[in-house]
Coordinates of C-alpha atoms in Angstrom, one line a residue:
M17 CA -6.7 7.7 -27.2
S18 CA -7.4 4.0 -26.2
T19 CA -6.7 3.6 -22.1
Q20 CA -5.1 0.3 -24.0
I21 CA -2.9 2.7 -26.5
L22 CA -1.9 5.5 -23.2
S23 CA -1.2 2.6 -21.3
S24 CA 1.1 0.8 -23.8
I25 CA 2.7 4.1 -24.5
L26 CA 3.8 4.5 -21.1
L27 CA 4.8 1.0 -20.0
V28 CA 7.1 1.2 -23.0
I29 CA 8.3 4.0 -22.1
F30 CA 8.5 3.1 -18.8
F31 CA 11.1 -0.1 -19.6
A32 CA 12.3 1.9 -21.7
I33 CA 14.6 4.5 -18.8
M34 CA 14.5 1.2 -16.4
I35 CA 16.2 -1.1 -18.7
Y36 CA 18.6 1.7 -19.6
V37 CA 19.3 2.6 -16.5
G38 CA 20.8 -0.4 -15.5
Y39 CA 23.0 -0.8 -18.0
S40 CA 23.7 3.0 -17.9
T41 CA 25.3 1.8 -14.0
R42 CA 27.1 -1.0 -14.6
K43 CA 30.2 0.6 -14.5
H44 CA 29.2 0.6 -10.1
A45 CA 28.7 -3.0 -9.9
T46 CA 32.0 -4.2 -10.7
D47 CA 33.3 -5.6 -7.2
V48 CA 30.6 -6.7 -4.4
N49 CA 31.1 -3.0 -1.8
G50 CA 29.7 -1.1 -5.4
F51 CA 26.7 -4.1 -6.3
V52 CA 25.6 -4.2 -2.9
L53 CA 26.2 -0.6 -1.3
G54 CA 26.4 1.3 -3.9
G55 CA 30.5 2.0 -2.9
R56 CA 28.7 3.6 0.0
S57 CA 28.1 6.9 -1.7
V58 CA 24.5 6.8 -2.4
G59 CA 23.1 10.5 -2.4
P60 CA 20.1 11.7 0.5
W61 CA 18.0 11.8 -3.0
L62 CA 18.6 9.1 -4.6
T63 CA 18.4 7.2 -0.6
A64 CA 15.4 8.5 0.8
F65 CA 13.2 6.7 -2.4
A66 CA 15.0 4.0 -2.5
F67 CA 14.2 2.9 1.5
G68 CA 10.0 4.8 0.4
T69 CA 9.8 2.5 -3.2
S70 CA 11.4 0.0 -0.8
Y71 CA 8.5 0.1 1.9
F72 CA 5.5 1.1 -0.1
S73 CA 4.3 -1.4 -2.8
A74 CA 1.7 -2.0 -4.8
V75 CA 0.5 -3.9 -1.4
I76 CA -0.2 -1.1 -0.1
F77 CA -1.8 0.6 -2.8
V78 CA -3.8 -1.9 -4.1
G79 CA -4.3 -4.4 -1.2
Y80 CA -3.9 -2.4 2.0
A81 CA -5.2 0.4 0.6
G82 CA -7.9 -1.2 -0.3
Q83 CA -8.8 -3.5 3.3
F84 CA -8.2 -1.8 5.3
G85 CA -9.4 1.5 3.7
W86 CA -13.1 -0.6 3.5
L87 CA -12.4 -1.6 7.5
F88 CA -12.1 1.3 8.3
G89 CA -12.6 3.5 6.3
L90 CA -10.8 7.3 6.5
A91 CA -9.5 6.3 10.1
A92 CA -7.1 4.3 8.2
T93 CA -5.1 7.9 7.0
W94 CA -4.5 7.8 11.0
A95 CA -1.6 4.0 9.2
G96 CA -0.3 6.2 6.5
L97 CA 0.2 9.1 9.6
G98 CA 2.5 6.0 10.9
N99 CA 4.1 4.6 8.1
A100 CA 5.4 8.3 7.6
F101 CA 5.8 9.7 10.7
I102 CA 7.2 5.9 12.9
G103 CA 8.3 3.9 10.1
S104 CA 10.6 6.6 8.3
L105 CA 10.6 9.9 10.4
L106 CA 11.5 8.1 13.9
A107 CA 13.5 5.2 11.5
W108 CA 16.0 7.8 10.1
N109 CA 15.9 9.4 13.2
I110 CA 16.7 6.7 15.7
L111 CA 18.9 4.1 12.8
G112 CA 20.2 6.2 10.0
R113 CA 22.8 7.8 11.7
R114 CA 23.9 5.3 14.1
T115 CA 24.1 1.9 11.4
R116 CA 24.9 3.7 9.0
I117 CA 28.6 4.3 11.1
M118 CA 28.8 0.9 12.6
T119 CA 27.9 -0.9 9.5
Q120 CA 31.3 0.1 8.4
H121 CA 33.2 0.4 11.3
L122 CA 33.1 -3.8 10.8
D123 CA 32.5 -3.8 7.4
A124 CA 28.9 -5.3 7.6
K125 CA 27.8 -5.2 4.3
T126 CA 23.9 -7.1 4.7
M127 CA 21.8 -7.5 8.3
P128 CA 23.7 -11.3 9.3
D129 CA 26.9 -9.9 9.1
F130 CA 26.1 -7.1 11.7
F131 CA 24.3 -9.7 13.7
G132 CA 27.7 -12.3 12.7
K133 CA 30.1 -9.3 13.6
R134 CA 28.3 -7.8 16.6
F135 CA 28.0 -10.7 18.4
H136 CA 31.3 -12.5 17.0
S137 CA 28.8 -15.3 15.9
T138 CA 29.3 -16.9 12.9
A139 CA 26.4 -19.2 13.7
L140 CA 23.3 -15.8 14.5
K141 CA 25.5 -14.6 10.9
I142 CA 24.2 -17.8 9.4
A143 CA 20.8 -18.3 10.7
A144 CA 19.8 -15.0 10.6
S145 CA 20.0 -15.3 6.6
I146 CA 18.2 -18.1 6.5
I147 CA 15.4 -16.4 8.3
V148 CA 15.6 -13.9 5.4
F149 CA 15.7 -16.8 3.4
I150 CA 12.5 -18.5 4.5
F151 CA 10.4 -15.5 4.8
L152 CA 11.5 -12.9 2.4
I153 CA 10.9 -14.8 -0.9
P154 CA 6.7 -15.6 -0.1
Y155 CA 6.5 -11.8 0.6
T156 CA 8.5 -11.2 -1.9
A157 CA 5.7 -12.9 -4.1
S158 CA 3.1 -10.7 -2.2
L159 CA 4.6 -7.7 -4.3
Y160 CA 3.2 -9.5 -7.9
N161 CA -1.1 -9.1 -5.9
G162 CA -3.4 -6.4 -7.3
L163 CA -1.5 -6.1 -10.8
S164 CA -3.7 -8.8 -12.1
S165 CA -7.0 -7.1 -11.2
L166 CA -5.8 -3.4 -12.5
F167 CA -3.7 -4.5 -15.8
G168 CA -7.4 -6.6 -16.1
L169 CA -9.2 -3.2 -16.8
V170 CA -7.5 -3.2 -19.7
F171 CA -5.5 -5.9 -20.3
D172 CA -6.8 -8.9 -22.2
I173 CA -3.6 -10.8 -21.0
P174 CA -3.5 -13.9 -18.9
Y175 CA -1.9 -12.5 -15.6
W176 CA 1.5 -14.2 -15.3
V177 CA 2.1 -12.7 -18.6
V178 CA 2.6 -8.9 -16.6
I179 CA 4.1 -11.1 -13.9
L180 CA 7.3 -12.9 -16.6
V181 CA 7.4 -9.1 -17.9
M182 CA 7.5 -7.5 -14.4
A183 CA 10.7 -10.3 -13.4
V184 CA 12.3 -9.8 -16.4
L185 CA 12.7 -6.5 -15.9
T186 CA 13.4 -5.6 -12.2
G187 CA 16.4 -8.6 -12.8
M188 CA 18.2 -7.2 -16.5
Y189 CA 18.6 -3.7 -14.1
V190 CA 19.4 -4.8 -10.5
I191 CA 21.7 -7.7 -12.6
F192 CA 23.4 -4.8 -15.3
G193 CA 23.8 -2.5 -12.4
G194 CA 23.2 -3.4 -9.0
Y195 CA 22.4 -1.0 -6.2
M196 CA 22.7 2.0 -7.4
A197 CA 21.1 0.9 -10.9
T198 CA 18.2 -0.2 -8.3
A199 CA 18.3 2.9 -6.2
I200 CA 18.6 5.6 -10.0
N201 CA 15.3 3.7 -10.8
D202 CA 13.8 3.9 -7.8
F203 CA 14.5 7.4 -7.7
I204 CA 12.2 7.5 -10.9
Q205 CA 9.6 5.1 -10.1
G206 CA 9.7 7.3 -7.1
I207 CA 8.5 11.2 -8.4
I208 CA 5.8 8.7 -10.7
M209 CA 4.4 7.6 -7.2
L210 CA 3.7 10.6 -6.0
F211 CA 2.4 12.6 -9.6
G212 CA 0.2 9.0 -10.1
I213 CA -1.3 8.6 -6.1
T214 CA -1.7 12.8 -5.6
A215 CA -3.9 12.2 -9.5
V216 CA -5.3 9.0 -8.3
I217 CA -7.3 11.3 -4.8
L218 CA -8.1 14.1 -6.6
A219 CA -9.7 12.0 -9.4
V220 CA -11.8 10.2 -7.5
I221 CA -12.9 13.5 -4.8
H222 CA -13.8 14.6 -7.9
D223 CA -16.3 11.8 -9.3
N224 CA -18.2 12.4 -5.8
G225 CA -18.4 15.6 -5.8
G226 CA -16.0 16.9 -3.5
L227 CA -13.9 16.3 -0.5
L228 CA -17.0 17.3 1.7
A229 CA -20.3 16.0 -0.3
A230 CA -17.8 12.5 -0.7
T231 CA -17.2 12.7 2.9
Q232 CA -21.4 13.2 4.1
K233 CA -22.3 9.7 1.0
L234 CA -19.6 7.9 3.4
S235 CA -20.5 9.5 6.7
E236 CA -24.0 7.6 6.4
V237 CA -22.4 4.1 5.5
P238 CA -23.7 1.8 8.2
A239 CA -22.0 -0.7 10.7
E240 CA -22.1 -2.7 12.9
G241 CA -22.9 -1.0 16.4
W242 CA -23.6 2.8 15.0
T243 CA -25.8 4.5 14.2
G244 CA -24.0 6.7 11.8
G245 CA -20.9 8.5 10.5
A246 CA -18.3 5.5 11.5
F247 CA -16.2 5.4 8.2
S248 CA -16.0 9.4 8.6
S249 CA -15.1 9.4 12.4
F250 CA -12.2 10.2 14.0
F251 CA -11.0 6.9 14.8
G252 CA -13.5 4.2 12.5
P253 CA -15.0 1.5 14.2
N254 CA -12.6 -0.7 15.3
P255 CA -9.5 1.4 16.3
V256 CA -8.0 -1.7 18.8
F257 CA -7.4 -3.3 15.2
L258 CA -6.7 -0.4 13.4
L259 CA -3.7 0.7 16.0
F260 CA -2.0 -3.1 16.2
V261 CA -2.2 -2.1 12.0
V262 CA -0.1 1.4 12.4
I263 CA 2.6 -0.6 14.9
L264 CA 2.9 -3.7 12.6
T265 CA 3.6 -1.8 9.3
S266 CA 4.9 1.5 10.7
L267 CA 7.9 0.3 13.1
G268 CA 8.5 -3.4 10.9
T269 CA 11.0 -1.1 8.8
W270 CA 13.0 -0.6 11.8
G271 CA 13.3 -5.2 11.5
L272 CA 13.3 -5.7 8.0
P273 CA 16.8 -6.3 6.0
Q274 CA 15.3 -5.0 2.6
M275 CA 14.6 -1.2 4.8
V276 CA 17.9 -1.0 7.5
G277 CA 20.4 -2.2 4.4
K278 CA 19.2 1.6 2.9
F279 CA 21.3 3.6 5.6
Y280 CA 24.7 1.3 4.8
S281 CA 24.7 3.3 0.8
I282 CA 24.0 6.4 2.4
K283 CA 26.7 9.2 1.5
S284 CA 27.1 11.3 5.2
E285 CA 25.8 12.2 8.2
N286 CA 24.6 15.3 7.0
D287 CA 22.8 13.6 3.6
I288 CA 21.0 11.2 7.0
Q289 CA 19.3 14.7 7.5
K290 CA 18.1 15.5 3.6
G291 CA 17.5 12.3 3.7
T292 CA 15.3 12.4 6.6
I293 CA 13.3 14.8 5.8
I294 CA 12.6 13.5 1.7
S295 CA 12.0 10.0 3.0
T296 CA 9.0 12.1 5.2
V297 CA 7.5 14.3 3.0
F298 CA 7.7 11.4 0.1
A299 CA 5.3 8.6 3.0
I300 CA 2.9 11.2 4.9
I301 CA 2.1 11.7 0.2
V302 CA 2.4 7.9 -0.6
A303 CA 1.4 6.0 1.8
G304 CA -1.3 8.3 4.5
G305 CA -2.3 9.2 0.1
C306 CA -2.4 5.6 -0.7
Y307 CA -5.0 4.7 2.6
F308 CA -6.4 7.8 2.8
L309 CA -8.1 6.9 -0.5
G310 CA -9.5 3.5 -0.1
G311 CA -11.2 4.8 3.4
F312 CA -13.6 5.2 0.1
G313 CA -13.9 2.7 -0.9
R314 CA -17.5 2.3 0.0
L315 CA -19.0 4.7 -1.7
Y316 CA -18.1 1.7 -4.9
D317 CA -19.5 -1.0 -3.7
A318 CA -20.3 -3.0 -7.0
P319 CA -20.9 -6.4 -6.8
G320 CA -17.6 -6.9 -8.5
I321 CA -16.2 -6.9 -5.3
Y322 CA -17.3 -9.8 -4.2
S323 CA -16.9 -13.5 -4.2
E324 CA -19.4 -15.3 -4.8
S325 CA -19.3 -16.7 -0.5
G326 CA -21.2 -12.9 0.3
K327 CA -16.7 -12.6 1.1
V328 CA -15.6 -9.1 -0.3
L329 CA -12.5 -9.3 -2.5
F330 CA -9.9 -6.3 -0.3
D331 CA -7.6 -6.8 -3.7
K332 CA -10.7 -5.4 -5.8
I333 CA -12.2 -2.4 -4.1
V334 CA -9.8 -0.4 -5.4
P335 CA -9.1 -1.3 -9.5
S336 CA -13.5 -1.3 -8.8
M337 CA -12.8 2.9 -7.7
L338 CA -10.7 3.1 -10.4
S339 CA -12.6 2.1 -13.4
T340 CA -14.9 4.9 -13.6
L341 CA -11.9 7.6 -14.1
S342 CA -10.7 9.1 -17.4
P343 CA -8.7 6.9 -19.9
I344 CA -5.3 9.1 -19.0
I345 CA -6.0 8.1 -15.1
V346 CA -6.1 4.5 -15.5
A347 CA -3.6 4.3 -17.7
V348 CA -1.3 6.7 -14.8
V349 CA -2.3 3.9 -12.0
I350 CA -0.7 0.5 -13.8
V351 CA 2.8 2.1 -14.1
L352 CA 2.8 3.6 -10.5
V353 CA 1.1 0.4 -9.6
L354 CA 3.9 -0.7 -12.1
S355 CA 6.5 1.7 -10.1
A356 CA 5.4 0.3 -6.9
S357 CA 6.0 -3.6 -7.5
M358 CA 9.3 -3.6 -9.1
S359 CA 11.2 -0.7 -7.1
T360 CA 10.1 -3.4 -3.9
L361 CA 11.5 -6.4 -5.8
S362 CA 14.2 -4.9 -7.8
S363 CA 15.6 -4.0 -3.0
L364 CA 14.5 -8.0 -2.2
V365 CA 15.6 -9.1 -5.0
L366 CA 18.9 -8.1 -4.3
T367 CA 18.3 -8.3 -1.0
S368 CA 18.3 -12.1 -0.1
S369 CA 21.0 -12.4 -2.7
S370 CA 23.6 -10.8 -0.6
T371 CA 22.7 -12.2 2.0
F372 CA 22.5 -15.0 0.5
T373 CA 26.1 -15.1 -1.0
L374 CA 28.4 -13.3 1.6
D375 CA 26.5 -15.2 4.3
V376 CA 26.1 -19.1 3.4
I377 CA 27.6 -19.0 0.3
K378 CA 30.9 -17.6 0.6
P379 CA 31.2 -18.0 4.3
A380 CA 30.7 -21.9 3.2
M381 CA 34.2 -22.5 0.4
A382 CA 36.2 -20.4 3.8
K383 CA 36.1 -23.5 5.6
K384 CA 37.2 -25.2 2.5
N385 CA 40.2 -22.3 2.1
N386 CA 38.7 -21.6 -1.9
D387 CA 38.0 -17.5 -0.8
M388 CA 36.2 -16.5 -3.4
S389 CA 37.4 -12.8 -4.7
E390 CA 35.4 -10.3 -5.8
K391 CA 34.2 -11.0 -8.8
T392 CA 33.4 -14.1 -8.1
Q393 CA 30.7 -12.5 -5.1
V394 CA 29.5 -10.1 -8.1
T395 CA 28.8 -12.9 -10.4
V396 CA 27.2 -15.6 -7.8
M397 CA 24.8 -12.6 -6.5
R398 CA 23.5 -11.5 -10.0
A399 CA 23.3 -16.4 -10.5
F400 CA 21.4 -15.6 -7.0
I401 CA 19.5 -12.9 -8.1
V402 CA 18.1 -14.3 -10.4
V403 CA 17.3 -17.3 -9.0
F404 CA 15.0 -15.5 -6.5
I405 CA 13.3 -13.7 -9.0
V406 CA 12.4 -16.6 -10.5
L407 CA 10.8 -18.3 -7.1
S408 CA 9.0 -15.7 -6.3
A409 CA 7.3 -15.8 -9.9
V410 CA 6.7 -18.7 -10.1
I411 CA 5.6 -18.5 -6.4
A412 CA 2.9 -15.3 -7.6
I413 CA 1.7 -18.2 -10.3
I414 CA 1.0 -21.1 -9.1
K415 CA -0.9 -18.8 -6.1
D416 CA -3.6 -17.5 -8.7
S417 CA -3.6 -20.6 -10.4
H418 CA -4.2 -23.1 -8.0
P419 CA -6.3 -20.7 -4.3
E420 CA -7.2 -23.6 -2.7
L421 CA -3.5 -23.5 -1.6
T422 CA -4.3 -21.2 1.3
F423 CA -0.6 -22.2 2.1
I424 CA 1.4 -19.6 0.1
A425 CA -1.5 -16.4 0.6
Q426 CA -1.1 -16.8 4.4
M427 CA 2.5 -17.6 4.6
M428 CA 3.2 -14.2 2.4
G429 CA 0.9 -12.3 5.7
V430 CA 3.2 -13.7 8.2
S431 CA 6.7 -12.6 6.6
W432 CA 6.9 -9.2 7.8
G433 CA 6.1 -10.1 11.5
A434 CA 8.1 -12.8 11.4
L435 CA 11.3 -10.1 10.2
A436 CA 10.9 -8.0 11.6
G437 CA 10.7 -9.9 14.7
A438 CA 12.9 -12.1 14.4
F439 CA 15.5 -8.5 14.1
L440 CA 13.7 -5.5 15.5
A441 CA 15.2 -6.0 19.0
P442 CA 18.8 -7.2 18.4
F443 CA 19.9 -4.8 15.5
L444 CA 18.1 -2.1 17.7
Y445 CA 19.8 -1.8 20.9
G446 CA 22.7 -3.0 19.0
L447 CA 24.1 -0.8 17.9
Y448 CA 22.5 1.6 21.2
W449 CA 23.6 -0.4 24.9
K450 CA 27.3 -2.2 25.1
G451 CA 24.9 -5.0 27.7
V452 CA 23.2 -6.6 24.9
T453 CA 24.1 -10.6 24.8
K454 CA 24.0 -12.7 21.9
A455 CA 21.7 -15.6 24.6
S456 CA 19.4 -12.1 23.8
V457 CA 19.5 -12.1 20.2
V458 CA 19.8 -16.3 19.7
V459 CA 15.5 -16.1 21.8
C460 CA 14.1 -13.6 20.0
F461 CA 15.0 -15.1 16.4
I462 CA 12.8 -18.0 18.2
W463 CA 10.4 -15.3 19.8
G464 CA 9.6 -14.1 16.1
T465 CA 10.1 -17.2 14.4
A466 CA 8.5 -19.6 16.6
L467 CA 5.0 -17.7 17.0
A468 CA 4.9 -16.2 13.1
T469 CA 4.8 -19.8 12.9
V470 CA 2.0 -20.9 15.3
Q471 CA 0.5 -18.0 13.3
F472 CA 0.7 -19.7 10.0
L473 CA -0.4 -23.0 11.8
I474 CA -3.5 -21.3 13.3
S475 CA -4.3 -20.1 9.5
L476 CA -4.6 -23.3 7.8
N477 CA -6.5 -24.7 10.8
I478 CA -3.9 -27.4 12.0
I479 CA -3.4 -25.4 15.6
N480 CA -6.6 -24.8 17.1
N481 CA -5.9 -21.5 19.4
Q482 CA -9.9 -22.0 20.5
T483 CA -8.9 -22.9 24.1
W484 CA -6.1 -20.9 24.7
P485 CA -6.2 -18.1 27.1
A486 CA -7.7 -15.1 26.3
F487 CA -4.7 -12.8 25.6
M488 CA -3.0 -16.4 23.7
Q489 CA -6.7 -16.0 20.8
F490 CA -5.6 -12.2 21.3
T491 CA -2.6 -12.6 20.1
T492 CA -2.9 -14.9 17.7
Q493 CA -6.5 -14.2 16.1
N494 CA -4.7 -12.8 12.5
S495 CA -1.2 -12.3 11.4
I496 CA -1.7 -7.8 12.0
Y497 CA -1.8 -9.1 15.7
S498 CA 1.1 -11.6 15.8
G499 CA 3.0 -9.2 14.0
A500 CA 2.5 -6.3 15.8
I501 CA 3.4 -8.6 19.6
A502 CA 5.7 -10.4 18.4
M503 CA 7.8 -6.2 17.1
M504 CA 6.7 -5.3 20.9
G505 CA 8.0 -9.0 22.7
G506 CA 10.9 -8.9 21.9
L507 CA 11.3 -4.9 22.5
V508 CA 11.1 -6.4 25.7
I509 CA 13.3 -10.2 25.6
V510 CA 16.3 -8.3 23.9
P511 CA 17.4 -6.6 28.0
V512 CA 15.3 -9.0 29.7
V513 CA 17.8 -12.0 29.3
S514 CA 20.7 -9.8 28.5
L515 CA 20.6 -8.6 31.9
F516 CA 20.2 -12.7 33.7
T517 CA 23.0 -13.9 30.9
K518 CA 26.9 -14.5 29.9
K519 CA 28.1 -10.7 27.8
Q520 CA 30.6 -10.5 25.8
E521 CA 34.1 -9.0 26.6
A522 CA 33.7 -5.5 27.3
S523 CA 37.3 -5.0 25.4
E524 CA 35.3 -6.2 22.0
V525 CA 31.7 -4.7 23.1
D526 CA 33.8 -1.5 23.8
S527 CA 36.1 -1.6 20.0
M528 CA 32.9 -1.4 18.2
F529 CA 31.4 1.7 20.1
T530 CA 35.1 3.7 20.0
C531 CA 32.7 4.8 16.4
Y532 CA 30.7 6.2 17.4
D533 CA 33.4 8.5 18.9
A534 CA 35.5 11.0 17.5
T535 CA 38.7 12.8 20.4
V536 CA 39.0 16.4 18.9
Q537 CA 41.8 18.5 19.3
V538 CA 40.8 22.9 19.2
K539 CA 44.1 25.2 20.0
E540 CA 43.4 27.8 22.2
V541 CA 44.4 31.2 20.6
K542 CA 44.0 33.4 24.1
N543 CA 43.7 32.1 28.0
L544 CA 42.7 35.3 29.9
G545 CA 43.3 32.8 33.0
E546 CA 40.5 34.0 35.8

């Protein structure tokens, strides 16, 4: 059976399941709490898989695996392990329980809503909503990256058709079932990703004569400054850059609204403990597997991965690896990458629509003495899901049709760093420390978005950083460095600024933090005394 027929059959089955799940879960999406948070009753398996599939999209499988595997060789696997142990294990342990408890106590349904209620500031809530809107949309559009080259292996169809199909189907099940439909489909898509990445790794290693033979071949590939073995070494040819990649792609999840939002909906503390283990194992296999696979990219050094000017096209590396594999493996990969992209897309558009509706539209209507009913809020969120999906699809199509518009690609690159740089520190400290001030949150918002904006302008050659001091040049040499430094800088800025700015009323903060303390009375049965 040909690859095209196999892929078509698997895609039809996959699409049918996604739509069925969306339709069958519509009863869970009748009010805001159900549509946005699944009634705060989602179990550990669904939550853990929703977290993992929102984390890992086609960007990691096609783009990052190809790019960082090419740059670092097998050492790129450290990025995947960082994603597992920092981005998943530590994130769940440090953020999971406290996020779930405090957001329920404050009745916060989104990250901007948390900032507004935690710091008693409508302005902070609106500012956070604007940051989400500006930087999450280009990030959403980046999810379509890599689909063109992969689908081009099998189907002779225009790229815009692939984008349209993915956007429409994702929109259908999210609009029908809200968060519950997204969580169940994420679970199904996560299983596909687990089996898919395992099958691809085994096939690529077998295609190169086994693990030892493949590693030996990789060790013979030359690198600047190395006599051999650079791409099979423990830390690769550029360990400093690798460290910043690990920080950005791992610590970044702690400040992304679509990731942290998964903790809002989990059912119980016991489920958080289970979800921690499940999420970490999922990340080890999927993220670790993707980067490990990408590490063998230089064994497929074919003319097709280079542009006319000789520049390496990183999105072409993984498709080049797959082109030599069997039809069934290629068909599975097509479904795998589509699963990864749709799961992340659904999470992002649900986050964007709920944030915009609950944190911008609803307060604006309340000022006009026109309260929105639960039904109206859900309807507005569904409408904005359509808007955000259309926007992301249009941006992706324009980017593909007009590659000279480099600002779109650059905007996508800085989105992750901007969001995490602005939100990570205020959110983390806000869960643990009563001394965080409103002023420190404002400064961190400005710090994260300003650094990302400067990086964006430098990438477009609007600003020249060559005359700047050495540290500033280092910080802004690319979006990886600036994004990681934005996050780490925020962790310093918030406590320092909080020490010198006006504190919240002690009674207000104490009342919020009572949610972590529970008084338990135990009846004393016997007391023999001393």
